[in-house]
Each structure stands twice: as C-alpha cells, then as structure tokens.
Amino acid sequence: MKKFALMLLLMLLFVVVLPGHGQAAAGQNKILLDGQELTAGQGVPVENVNNSIMVPLRMIAENLGYKVDWNQTSKTVTIEQQGKTMQLIVNQTAASVDGKTVILNTAPLLRNNTTLVPIRFIGEQFGLTVKWDNTKKIVELITPQVPDPNIDTGEGNGGGGGVVVPPGEPASNLSMINGISFNENRLSIALEGNVQPSVSKMSGPDRIVIDLPNATFSDVFGSGQALDPNLNGKLEITDYPDVSGVRYSLYSTDPYTVRFVIDLNTAKNYSVDVSGDSSKLIVVDLNAQSTVDTSTQPGNSGRKLVVLDAGHGAKDSGAVGVTGKYEKNFNLAVILKAAELLKQENKIDVVLTRSDDTFLELKDRAAMANNLKADLFISVHANSSGSSAASGTETYYQREASKALANVMHKYLVEATGLSNRGVRYGNFHVIRETKMPAVLLEVGYLSNRKDEALLFTEALQNSVAASMVSGIKEYLGIQ
C-alpha cells in the first residue's frame, strides 16, 4: 500500500512540474516582431524542425500583413507582399520566388490541419532581418526602416542604419536558364530569353567563367539539377581529364547574373557558339585550338551532326517496369553507348540532349537540335501498356520528311532486339514534331512486359541496340 501511494505521489508531481511535456520543446519558442511578441495564429505551437523555426501560416498573414492563399488540393501556399510572390508546397523543399527555384532546408508541413512554414526563409525573402537566440529560444524579426522621402539620403550623411532591400527585377524581364549538360568537352546551356554570355579565361586556378546577365534559374532547372538554399550547385564531371567540375550560381541579384565556372585541371582554350532566337543554346567548346576557333563546333568541317535524345530524366522517370525499373535509366544507358560508337566515326559529330540524370523540357530538346542545325534527331524510349502481354519494337515519325529515316532505323532496331516487329508508325510526339530535321522516336520494348523488361536491362541488348542505331544512321546518311 505504501509503495502504491509513493508511485501515485510521483505521478502527480510529474504532471504538476511537467505539464504538456510532449509539446514543451515546441511551445517554448517565441517570436518577436520589432520587440513585440506575436500571439495571433498560435493555435498550433511554433516548432524547431531540423534547426528551422516553423510557424503557423496564419501568424504570417495576421501579424505581418502579407497576402496568403492556400490551395487545399495541391497543398500550395502562395504569399505576396510588395510585388514579390512566393510559392511553397507542403512536404516539398523546392519553393518558387518570383519564378526562380529556391531549395529550402526544411519543407512546409501540416500539424492538426494547420500549415507550418519556415519563418527565416520567408522573412529574409521579404526583407526582414531574422535573428535566433538559441538559449532563450526566441526568434526576433526586425522590419526594414524605409527612409523618409523628404530627407536627403545622400552617401555623405552616414545613413540611418535601417535595412533597405533594393527592388528586384521583374521576373518577366529576365532570361530563364532551363538546363545544362556536359558532353564531348562541351558545356551546353539551354535557356529562354535574349542574353549574350560574357566568357573569360582565368588562372590560379585555371578556369573558364561564363556570366549570363539579366538571367536567373527557372523552375525547370531546379527540378533537374541540384541547387542549395543559396542557389549554388555543381555538375560532377568524371570522364574528361581536362575538367574537374562545373559550378553554377545566381551570382548577383543587383543586377541579376547567373555564373557558370568550368574548373580546369590544365589551361584550355575555348570557343563559344550562341544559337536560337527565344530558345537559345550556348555551347562553350573546350576542343578549340584558340579562343577564336569555331571549327570544333559540332557539325562544322563537313561533318554530319546527330543529336541523340535520352527520353525523360531526373524527376520524370518515364515508364516504370513490372519490377520497378525506370525507363529514364534504360534510355540514357543506350544513348551513352551509341554516342561512344559514333565518336569513332570521323564523318559524324554527336551531341546529347542529356548525358546524365537531368530533366529537360521537350521544347528544349527540340530547340537544341534546331539551334545546332543538326542533320538527324533520334530519341530513345521504352514503352508501356495496360496489358502485360504487349511486347515488341516500334519506331515513330511525325513528318513525311522523317519517314525514310524511320524505315531505316526500324530495320536495324528490330534485328537488334529480336522482339516482335510492331512496325513503323505515325506519332504526334513533340520532339519529332517540332524538330526541323529528320527525326524519329524509338520504342525499343515494353517495360510493362516482364520478359521485355528483363531483356532491356541487359548489357548485351543495350549494346546491340546502340550498334543498330549507328548502322541505321550511317546507312541513311550514306556514310561507309
């Protein structure tokens, strides 16, 4: 009996001393706006998630005066203030600020039907100074002081100590960087807009710097390439001894400038080619003998230029096989093998729309081939069907000028796969419709068929398909 009484007393003391223990870590955090504690909207406590202070969305709207919209279907938060628009999605770290992608340290989340958002990110994007006292668990927000327009604010008076955020350029006036790839010692940059690159060679260490003025990263770029919270990233380069990597960043916002840096192991010359109108392709070629040499640009010196397109990529997996294999990986494997074989042909140049797990819009794939004035465009895919019995190889064309190429490519492809011949077909696919040269789309086999899938992911089949592509290209171009 005494033991029971002692246990009961301890339990009572635990409840009195530690009320609401499960929420203690979250509830202790406070937010001060210009010295005043914010309370509105705190039906859900403030939380510290992975060192990011997460606050209820209602608090943002009611205390900071921002316009906030919530889309229940897409779980998207839209916040507007003084011409700046921000979009965040629950459980996704990719956010959008005035049309450019930013990667959050911590994604927005839901708690008891209340959306929690990262206050530091939102505050700093809208010009607030954000401070965190880890000892007292207090977030301090300080609004910028806007100078009185009637007071002289010339540089000679020392200023008033306030934080004034320069207005950003409207996103509609900026060129949008959609994607990059590195292949054949060439850096290709796909973008929308009117921009002329500024390219320079630097030493100590050796590198080539490409600045794109009045430009920023598009949402497409952020979904295909890595971008950290400060809009910096790197493209790993492993197969080219001249280059150790390619770095990129939003180098400046006043004015907006995107910078690419090709880090070199030894000093290299380069040439630059810019093609296209609204959809541009910038190619920085490290094969040049001098910085004025243009003979190394793909398709020059009488060589035929073939653009190979590995369908899908990055967030777009394409078809998913019966055992979970991704179409995008098959497509890339075949394209890389075909490219290696084409490099051995001295009368053919080859350019890849992607050489790694990168996402490119369909229009950018077609624009790349058009801007380079390619002779042929070939896109590789694997098929899928609602019926697991569907099997075989198909080749698609969209324009009559492409039908002859489709017939030649299909002849070799069927022989290489050994699968049933499903014929040459008309298909209204974007990449073979919008390209200006003969273009075909190869559907090698069906990932929804267990036997096809197993075959497609063998080295032997991929090598055979790659060789068949080269044979078809050479026959069509009349190259011995």
Short mmCIF file of C-alpha atoms in Angstrom, two decimals:
data_model
loop_
_atom_site.label_atom_id
_atom_site.label_comp_id
_atom_site.label_asym_id
_atom_site.label_seq_id
_atom_site.Cartn_x
_atom_site.Cartn_y
_atom_site.Cartn_z
CA MET A 1 0.00 0.00 0.00
CA LYS A 2 2.83 2.39 0.85
CA LYS A 3 4.52 1.56 -2.46
CA PHE A 4 1.31 2.37 -4.34
CA ALA A 5 0.93 5.70 -2.53
CA LEU A 6 4.52 6.62 -3.32
CA MET A 7 4.03 5.87 -7.02
CA LEU A 8 0.82 7.93 -7.09
CA LEU A 9 2.62 10.87 -5.46
CA LEU A 10 5.43 10.71 -8.02
CA MET A 11 2.94 10.66 -10.89
CA LEU A 12 1.15 13.72 -9.52
CA LEU A 13 4.42 15.58 -9.15
CA PHE A 14 5.33 14.68 -12.76
CA VAL A 15 2.04 16.14 -14.05
CA VAL A 16 2.37 19.34 -11.98
CA VAL A 17 6.03 20.00 -12.78
CA LEU A 18 5.95 18.96 -16.44
CA PRO A 19 2.53 19.82 -17.89
CA GLY A 20 2.11 19.17 -21.61
CA HIS A 21 5.53 17.52 -21.77
CA GLY A 22 5.06 16.31 -25.33
CA GLN A 23 4.70 19.88 -26.65
CA ALA A 24 7.27 21.54 -24.37
CA ALA A 25 10.04 21.80 -26.97
CA ALA A 26 7.74 23.43 -29.46
CA GLY A 27 5.79 25.68 -27.06
CA GLN A 28 8.87 27.32 -25.52
CA ASN A 29 9.81 29.06 -28.77
CA LYS A 30 8.70 32.69 -29.06
CA ILE A 31 8.61 35.14 -31.96
CA LEU A 32 9.15 38.86 -31.53
CA LEU A 33 8.32 41.37 -34.26
CA ASP A 34 10.17 44.63 -33.61
CA GLY A 35 10.26 43.72 -29.91
CA GLN A 36 6.59 42.70 -29.57
CA GLU A 37 5.67 39.05 -29.07
CA LEU A 38 3.45 37.58 -31.75
CA THR A 39 0.50 35.58 -30.45
CA ALA A 40 -2.17 35.55 -33.17
CA GLY A 41 -2.35 32.28 -35.05
CA GLN A 42 -0.68 30.17 -32.36
CA GLY A 43 -3.38 27.56 -32.02
CA VAL A 44 -0.52 25.30 -33.09
CA PRO A 45 2.80 25.87 -31.27
CA VAL A 46 5.90 27.10 -33.02
CA GLU A 47 8.27 24.21 -33.76
CA ASN A 48 12.01 23.83 -34.28
CA VAL A 49 12.40 21.25 -37.06
CA ASN A 50 15.96 20.42 -38.14
CA ASN A 51 17.07 23.85 -36.84
CA SER A 52 14.39 25.60 -38.89
CA ILE A 53 11.79 27.56 -36.93
CA MET A 54 8.38 26.61 -38.30
CA VAL A 55 5.41 28.90 -37.59
CA PRO A 56 1.67 28.70 -38.35
CA LEU A 57 0.77 30.22 -41.70
CA ARG A 58 -2.00 32.23 -40.02
CA MET A 59 0.67 34.01 -37.98
CA ILE A 60 2.32 35.24 -41.18
CA ALA A 61 -0.95 36.65 -42.51
CA GLU A 62 -2.27 38.23 -39.32
CA ASN A 63 0.93 39.69 -37.87
CA LEU A 64 2.97 40.61 -40.94
CA GLY A 65 0.15 41.73 -43.18
CA TYR A 66 1.13 39.52 -46.10
CA LYS A 67 -1.47 38.27 -48.56
CA VAL A 68 -1.66 34.50 -48.10
CA ASP A 69 -3.57 31.97 -50.21
CA TRP A 70 -3.89 28.25 -49.51
CA ASN A 71 -4.75 25.66 -52.17
CA GLN A 72 -6.08 22.61 -50.37
CA THR A 73 -5.92 20.36 -53.44
CA SER A 74 -2.26 20.95 -54.29
CA LYS A 75 -1.22 21.80 -50.70
CA THR A 76 0.35 25.00 -52.08
CA VAL A 77 0.93 28.20 -50.10
CA THR A 78 1.15 31.46 -52.07
CA ILE A 79 2.47 34.52 -50.23
CA GLU A 80 2.51 38.00 -51.77
CA GLN A 81 4.00 41.23 -50.46
CA GLN A 82 5.07 44.42 -52.26
CA GLY A 83 5.14 42.81 -55.72
CA LYS A 84 7.06 39.68 -54.65
CA THR A 85 5.37 36.30 -54.95
CA MET A 86 6.45 33.13 -53.20
CA GLN A 87 5.03 29.62 -53.52
CA LEU A 88 5.71 26.75 -51.12
CA ILE A 89 4.31 23.22 -51.20
CA VAL A 90 3.74 21.03 -48.16
CA ASN A 91 6.41 18.31 -47.81
CA GLN A 92 8.45 19.69 -50.73
CA THR A 93 11.77 21.52 -50.30
CA ALA A 94 11.59 23.20 -53.73
CA ALA A 95 9.98 26.65 -53.48
CA SER A 96 9.44 29.36 -56.08
CA VAL A 97 10.28 33.04 -55.59
CA ASP A 98 9.29 35.32 -58.47
CA GLY A 99 9.66 32.47 -60.93
CA LYS A 100 13.03 31.14 -59.79
CA THR A 101 13.56 27.92 -57.84
CA VAL A 102 14.91 28.01 -54.30
CA ILE A 103 15.64 24.91 -52.21
CA LEU A 104 14.51 25.06 -48.56
CA ASN A 105 16.39 23.46 -45.69
CA THR A 106 13.07 22.23 -44.30
CA ALA A 107 9.83 21.69 -46.21
CA PRO A 108 6.49 23.15 -45.03
CA LEU A 109 4.43 20.67 -43.02
CA LEU A 110 0.95 20.12 -41.60
CA ARG A 111 0.11 19.96 -37.89
CA ASN A 112 -3.52 19.48 -36.83
CA ASN A 113 -4.77 20.89 -40.15
CA THR A 114 -2.52 23.93 -39.73
CA THR A 115 0.30 24.65 -42.20
CA LEU A 116 3.71 25.40 -40.67
CA VAL A 117 6.24 27.32 -42.77
CA PRO A 118 9.93 28.27 -42.24
CA ILE A 119 9.90 31.82 -40.83
CA ARG A 120 13.57 32.61 -41.54
CA PHE A 121 13.24 31.86 -45.23
CA ILE A 122 10.01 33.84 -45.62
CA GLY A 123 11.19 36.77 -43.51
CA GLU A 124 14.51 37.17 -45.30
CA GLN A 125 12.89 36.88 -48.74
CA PHE A 126 10.65 39.84 -47.85
CA GLY A 127 13.43 41.98 -46.41
CA LEU A 128 13.12 41.24 -42.68
CA THR A 129 16.17 40.74 -40.52
CA VAL A 130 15.79 37.40 -38.72
CA LYS A 131 17.73 36.57 -35.55
CA TRP A 132 17.63 33.40 -33.42
CA ASP A 133 18.53 33.25 -29.72
CA ASN A 134 19.18 29.55 -29.13
CA THR A 135 19.49 29.97 -25.35
CA LYS A 136 16.17 31.76 -24.86
CA LYS A 137 14.53 30.03 -27.85
CA ILE A 138 13.41 33.36 -29.32
CA VAL A 139 13.06 34.35 -32.97
CA GLU A 140 13.42 38.11 -33.49
CA LEU A 141 12.05 39.72 -36.65
CA ILE A 142 13.12 43.26 -37.50
CA THR A 143 11.33 45.14 -40.25
CA PRO A 144 13.45 47.34 -42.56
CA GLN A 145 13.37 51.06 -41.98
CA VAL A 146 12.26 52.88 -45.10
CA PRO A 147 13.90 56.33 -45.42
CA ASP A 148 11.65 59.40 -45.35
CA PRO A 149 11.47 60.59 -48.97
CA ASN A 150 11.72 64.19 -47.75
CA ILE A 151 15.08 63.59 -46.07
CA ASP A 152 18.33 63.73 -48.03
CA THR A 153 19.82 60.21 -48.00
CA GLY A 154 23.00 61.01 -49.90
CA GLU A 155 26.05 58.86 -49.22
CA GLY A 156 27.76 61.65 -47.28
CA ASN A 157 25.43 61.65 -44.26
CA GLY A 158 26.19 58.18 -42.95
CA GLY A 159 22.68 56.75 -43.38
CA GLY A 160 20.11 55.88 -40.76
CA GLY A 161 21.16 52.31 -40.04
CA GLY A 162 18.00 50.72 -41.47
CA VAL A 163 17.89 47.73 -43.78
CA VAL A 164 16.71 48.76 -47.24
CA VAL A 165 16.24 45.94 -49.73
CA PRO A 166 16.79 47.00 -53.37
CA PRO A 167 13.81 46.19 -55.59
CA GLY A 168 14.29 43.05 -57.64
CA GLU A 169 13.91 42.98 -61.40
CA PRO A 170 10.55 41.70 -62.67
CA ALA A 171 10.91 38.01 -63.49
CA SER A 172 9.27 38.63 -66.88
CA ASN A 173 12.30 40.67 -67.94
CA LEU A 174 14.84 38.01 -67.06
CA SER A 175 16.18 35.18 -69.21
CA MET A 176 15.45 31.78 -67.71
CA ILE A 177 18.15 29.09 -67.50
CA ASN A 178 16.41 25.74 -68.09
CA GLY A 179 19.22 23.18 -68.08
CA ILE A 180 22.86 22.31 -68.68
CA SER A 181 24.82 19.30 -69.88
CA PHE A 182 28.49 18.48 -70.39
CA ASN A 183 29.47 16.15 -73.19
CA GLU A 184 32.38 15.82 -75.62
CA ASN A 185 34.30 18.51 -73.68
CA ARG A 186 31.48 20.96 -74.37
CA LEU A 187 29.25 22.75 -71.86
CA SER A 188 25.75 23.33 -73.26
CA ILE A 189 23.36 25.78 -71.57
CA ALA A 190 19.69 25.83 -72.60
CA LEU A 191 17.71 28.99 -71.84
CA GLU A 192 14.74 31.15 -72.76
CA GLY A 193 15.29 34.84 -73.46
CA ASN A 194 17.64 37.33 -75.02
CA VAL A 195 21.06 37.05 -73.39
CA GLN A 196 24.64 37.27 -74.60
CA PRO A 197 27.22 35.45 -72.46
CA SER A 198 30.37 37.09 -71.16
CA VAL A 199 33.12 34.43 -71.20
CA SER A 200 36.65 34.78 -69.84
CA LYS A 201 39.63 32.55 -69.07
CA MET A 202 41.22 32.83 -65.61
CA SER A 203 44.22 31.28 -63.86
CA GLY A 204 45.26 30.46 -60.31
CA PRO A 205 43.46 28.04 -60.50
CA ASP A 206 42.67 27.55 -64.20
CA ARG A 207 39.01 28.03 -65.02
CA ILE A 208 36.61 29.44 -67.59
CA VAL A 209 33.92 31.81 -66.30
CA ILE A 210 30.62 32.30 -68.15
CA ASP A 211 28.39 35.14 -66.91
CA LEU A 212 24.81 35.43 -68.17
CA PRO A 213 23.45 38.92 -67.39
CA ASN A 214 19.77 39.60 -66.69
CA ALA A 215 19.19 35.89 -66.09
CA THR A 216 18.09 33.55 -63.33
CA PHE A 217 17.31 29.85 -62.87
CA SER A 218 13.86 28.68 -63.96
CA ASP A 219 11.70 26.21 -62.05
CA VAL A 220 12.67 23.62 -64.65
CA PHE A 221 16.37 23.98 -63.81
CA GLY A 222 15.77 23.46 -60.11
CA SER A 223 13.87 20.24 -60.74
CA GLY A 224 16.64 18.77 -62.87
CA GLN A 225 19.88 19.98 -61.26
CA ALA A 226 20.95 20.42 -57.66
CA LEU A 227 20.52 23.90 -56.13
CA ASP A 228 21.28 24.65 -52.49
CA PRO A 229 19.36 27.29 -50.45
CA ASN A 230 21.71 30.00 -51.77
CA LEU A 231 21.12 28.93 -55.41
CA ASN A 232 24.55 27.35 -55.81
CA GLY A 233 25.19 23.96 -57.39
CA LYS A 234 27.74 21.77 -59.12
CA LEU A 235 27.76 19.37 -62.06
CA GLU A 236 30.11 16.48 -61.36
CA ILE A 237 32.45 15.67 -64.27
CA THR A 238 34.24 12.31 -64.21
CA ASP A 239 35.09 11.23 -67.76
CA TYR A 240 37.01 14.25 -69.04
CA PRO A 241 40.60 14.71 -67.82
CA ASP A 242 40.65 18.43 -68.68
CA VAL A 243 37.73 19.30 -66.36
CA SER A 244 37.25 18.66 -62.65
CA GLY A 245 33.72 20.05 -62.45
CA VAL A 246 31.24 22.76 -63.42
CA ARG A 247 29.93 25.13 -60.77
CA TYR A 248 26.95 27.46 -61.13
CA SER A 249 25.18 30.06 -59.02
CA LEU A 250 22.89 33.05 -59.00
CA TYR A 251 25.97 35.24 -58.71
CA SER A 252 24.15 38.54 -58.24
CA THR A 253 20.64 39.93 -57.90
CA ASP A 254 21.60 43.57 -58.50
CA PRO A 255 21.64 43.16 -61.43
CA TYR A 256 20.60 39.52 -61.83
CA THR A 257 23.52 37.44 -63.12
CA VAL A 258 23.93 33.66 -63.40
CA ARG A 259 27.53 32.46 -63.37
CA PHE A 260 28.93 29.14 -64.60
CA VAL A 261 32.52 28.18 -63.83
CA ILE A 262 34.30 25.33 -65.64
CA ASP A 263 37.07 24.20 -63.28
CA LEU A 264 40.07 23.02 -65.33
CA ASN A 265 42.91 20.67 -64.47
CA THR A 266 45.08 22.40 -67.09
CA ALA A 267 44.70 25.63 -69.05
CA LYS A 268 42.43 25.23 -72.09
CA ASN A 269 41.32 27.40 -74.98
CA TYR A 270 37.67 27.56 -75.87
CA SER A 271 35.15 28.77 -78.41
CA VAL A 272 31.62 30.00 -77.79
CA ASP A 273 28.59 29.49 -80.01
CA VAL A 274 25.17 31.02 -79.35
CA SER A 275 22.25 29.87 -81.49
CA GLY A 276 18.49 30.22 -81.49
CA ASP A 277 16.00 33.06 -81.06
CA SER A 278 13.76 32.96 -77.97
CA SER A 279 15.00 29.44 -77.09
CA LYS A 280 18.78 29.72 -77.04
CA LEU A 281 21.60 27.23 -76.78
CA ILE A 282 25.02 28.39 -75.59
CA VAL A 283 27.88 25.96 -76.28
CA VAL A 284 31.30 26.53 -74.69
CA ASP A 285 33.67 24.19 -76.54
CA LEU A 286 36.97 23.20 -74.92
CA ASN A 287 38.16 21.41 -78.07
CA ALA A 288 39.11 24.70 -79.76
CA GLN A 289 42.74 25.38 -80.65
CA SER A 290 42.25 29.05 -79.81
CA THR A 291 39.53 31.26 -78.41
CA VAL A 292 38.59 32.35 -81.95
CA ASP A 293 38.50 28.83 -83.35
CA THR A 294 34.99 27.80 -84.47
CA SER A 295 35.93 24.70 -86.45
CA THR A 296 35.36 22.47 -83.44
CA GLN A 297 31.69 23.41 -83.15
CA PRO A 298 29.53 20.34 -83.82
CA GLY A 299 28.65 19.87 -87.49
CA ASN A 300 31.47 22.06 -88.85
CA SER A 301 34.18 20.99 -91.32
CA GLY A 302 31.70 18.96 -93.36
CA ARG A 303 30.83 16.54 -90.54
CA LYS A 304 27.23 15.39 -90.13
CA LEU A 305 25.66 16.29 -86.79
CA VAL A 306 23.42 13.80 -84.99
CA VAL A 307 21.54 14.76 -81.83
CA LEU A 308 20.70 11.80 -79.57
CA ASP A 309 17.93 12.26 -77.02
CA ALA A 310 17.54 10.04 -73.95
CA GLY A 311 13.86 10.42 -73.09
CA HIS A 312 12.74 11.61 -69.64
CA GLY A 313 15.23 12.17 -66.79
CA ALA A 314 15.53 13.27 -63.14
CA LYS A 315 12.02 13.83 -61.66
CA ASP A 316 10.45 12.39 -64.84
CA SER A 317 11.13 8.65 -64.61
CA GLY A 318 9.12 7.74 -67.69
CA ALA A 319 7.54 4.28 -67.63
CA VAL A 320 8.12 2.10 -64.58
CA GLY A 321 8.71 -1.58 -65.26
CA VAL A 322 6.98 -4.54 -63.64
CA THR A 323 9.94 -4.93 -61.25
CA GLY A 324 10.29 -1.18 -60.62
CA LYS A 325 12.99 -0.33 -63.15
CA TYR A 326 12.87 3.20 -64.61
CA GLU A 327 12.61 3.94 -68.32
CA LYS A 328 14.84 7.03 -67.95
CA ASN A 329 17.79 4.82 -66.93
CA PHE A 330 17.39 2.49 -69.91
CA ASN A 331 17.13 5.42 -72.33
CA LEU A 332 20.31 7.04 -71.00
CA ALA A 333 22.29 3.79 -71.00
CA VAL A 334 21.53 3.17 -74.68
CA ILE A 335 22.22 6.76 -75.71
CA LEU A 336 25.61 6.80 -73.97
CA LYS A 337 26.62 3.55 -75.67
CA ALA A 338 25.50 4.82 -79.08
CA ALA A 339 27.40 8.09 -78.55
CA GLU A 340 30.62 6.21 -77.77
CA LEU A 341 30.28 4.29 -81.03
CA LEU A 342 29.54 7.43 -83.05
CA LYS A 343 32.65 9.12 -81.66
CA GLN A 344 34.67 6.59 -83.64
CA GLU A 345 33.13 7.86 -86.92
CA ASN A 346 35.26 10.67 -88.31
CA LYS A 347 32.46 11.97 -90.52
CA ILE A 348 29.87 12.29 -87.74
CA ASP A 349 29.55 14.61 -84.73
CA VAL A 350 27.22 13.68 -81.91
CA VAL A 351 25.51 15.87 -79.29
CA LEU A 352 23.40 14.53 -76.42
CA THR A 353 20.41 16.40 -75.05
CA ARG A 354 21.34 14.92 -71.68
CA SER A 355 24.35 12.88 -70.60
CA ASP A 356 23.24 12.27 -67.01
CA ASP A 357 20.10 12.11 -64.89
CA THR A 358 18.92 15.60 -65.87
CA PHE A 359 15.44 16.92 -66.63
CA LEU A 360 14.88 18.97 -69.79
CA GLU A 361 11.60 20.23 -71.18
CA LEU A 362 10.57 18.72 -74.51
CA LYS A 363 10.80 22.13 -76.18
CA ASP A 364 14.42 22.50 -75.01
CA ARG A 365 15.37 19.14 -76.52
CA ALA A 366 13.91 20.14 -79.87
CA ALA A 367 15.39 23.65 -79.63
CA MET A 368 18.86 22.21 -79.02
CA ALA A 369 18.73 20.22 -82.25
CA ASN A 370 17.23 23.13 -84.21
CA ASN A 371 19.72 25.68 -82.89
CA LEU A 372 22.64 23.43 -83.79
CA LYS A 373 21.13 22.82 -87.25
CA ALA A 374 21.52 19.09 -86.72
CA ASP A 375 21.21 16.65 -89.61
CA LEU A 376 19.34 13.99 -87.61
CA PHE A 377 17.47 13.73 -84.29
CA ILE A 378 16.89 10.36 -82.62
CA SER A 379 15.02 9.92 -79.34
CA VAL A 380 15.20 6.62 -77.41
CA HIS A 381 12.37 5.34 -75.19
CA ALA A 382 10.87 2.20 -73.70
CA ASN A 383 7.14 1.58 -73.96
CA SER A 384 4.40 0.64 -71.51
CA SER A 385 0.89 -0.76 -71.80
CA GLY A 386 -2.07 -1.54 -69.61
CA SER A 387 -1.74 -5.10 -70.84
CA SER A 388 1.21 -7.12 -69.61
CA ALA A 389 1.04 -9.13 -72.84
CA ALA A 390 2.07 -6.19 -75.05
CA SER A 391 5.59 -6.73 -76.40
CA GLY A 392 7.79 -5.63 -79.27
CA THR A 393 9.60 -2.81 -81.01
CA GLU A 394 8.13 0.28 -82.68
CA THR A 395 9.58 3.32 -84.47
CA TYR A 396 7.68 6.61 -84.78
CA TYR A 397 7.87 9.53 -87.20
CA GLN A 398 5.68 12.65 -87.34
CA ARG A 399 6.62 14.43 -90.57
CA GLU A 400 6.75 12.84 -94.01
CA ALA A 401 10.38 14.00 -94.32
CA SER A 402 11.24 11.69 -91.42
CA LYS A 403 9.58 8.52 -92.74
CA ALA A 404 12.60 7.30 -94.70
CA LEU A 405 14.81 7.64 -91.62
CA ALA A 406 12.21 5.77 -89.55
CA ASN A 407 12.18 2.86 -92.01
CA VAL A 408 15.96 2.52 -91.98
CA MET A 409 16.31 2.83 -88.19
CA HIS A 410 13.48 0.36 -87.58
CA LYS A 411 15.00 -2.28 -89.84
CA TYR A 412 18.17 -2.42 -87.75
CA LEU A 413 16.38 -1.99 -84.41
CA VAL A 414 14.07 -4.99 -84.87
CA GLU A 415 17.02 -7.13 -85.84
CA ALA A 416 18.93 -5.99 -82.73
CA THR A 417 16.17 -6.63 -80.20
CA GLY A 418 14.81 -9.89 -81.58
CA LEU A 419 11.38 -8.77 -80.31
CA SER A 420 8.21 -8.79 -82.36
CA ASN A 421 8.04 -6.20 -85.13
CA ARG A 422 5.25 -3.72 -84.30
CA GLY A 423 6.08 -1.58 -87.31
CA VAL A 424 6.88 2.00 -88.29
CA ARG A 425 4.10 4.29 -87.10
CA TYR A 426 2.95 7.88 -87.18
CA GLY A 427 3.17 9.57 -83.78
CA ASN A 428 2.46 13.19 -82.88
CA PHE A 429 5.25 13.45 -80.29
CA HIS A 430 6.66 16.91 -79.51
CA VAL A 431 10.33 16.15 -80.06
CA ILE A 432 9.81 14.68 -83.52
CA ARG A 433 7.14 17.22 -84.47
CA GLU A 434 8.98 20.43 -83.51
CA THR A 435 12.42 19.46 -84.83
CA LYS A 436 13.27 20.76 -88.29
CA MET A 437 15.46 17.87 -89.45
CA PRO A 438 14.53 14.19 -90.00
CA ALA A 439 13.60 12.91 -86.54
CA VAL A 440 12.41 9.60 -85.12
CA LEU A 441 11.42 8.18 -81.76
CA LEU A 442 12.42 4.59 -80.98
CA GLU A 443 10.27 2.50 -78.62
CA VAL A 444 12.65 -0.40 -78.03
CA GLY A 445 10.42 -2.66 -75.94
CA TYR A 446 7.71 -2.78 -73.26
CA LEU A 447 8.63 -2.32 -69.59
CA SER A 448 5.12 -3.49 -68.70
CA ASN A 449 6.06 -6.91 -70.11
CA ARG A 450 8.22 -8.94 -67.73
CA LYS A 451 10.29 -10.59 -70.48
CA ASP A 452 10.82 -7.32 -72.38
CA GLU A 453 11.87 -5.53 -69.21
CA ALA A 454 14.38 -8.20 -68.25
CA LEU A 455 15.87 -8.11 -71.75
CA LEU A 456 16.07 -4.30 -71.98
CA PHE A 457 18.17 -4.02 -68.85
CA THR A 458 20.92 -6.35 -70.06
CA GLU A 459 24.26 -5.05 -71.32
CA ALA A 460 24.02 -7.30 -74.36
CA LEU A 461 20.70 -5.86 -75.54
CA GLN A 462 21.73 -2.28 -74.87
CA ASN A 463 24.98 -2.75 -76.80
CA SER A 464 23.08 -4.35 -79.66
CA VAL A 465 20.54 -1.51 -79.83
CA ALA A 466 23.31 1.11 -79.73
CA ALA A 467 25.13 -0.63 -82.61
CA SER A 468 21.90 -0.86 -84.60
CA MET A 469 21.37 2.90 -84.20
CA VAL A 470 24.83 3.60 -85.60
CA SER A 471 24.21 1.26 -88.54
CA GLY A 472 20.91 2.97 -89.31
CA ILE A 473 22.41 6.45 -89.06
CA LYS A 474 25.30 5.59 -91.34
CA GLU A 475 23.05 3.96 -93.96
CA TYR A 476 20.67 6.91 -94.00
CA LEU A 477 23.50 9.45 -94.26
CA GLY A 478 25.29 7.38 -96.92
CA ILE A 479 28.45 7.04 -94.82
CA GLN A 480 30.58 3.94 -95.38
#
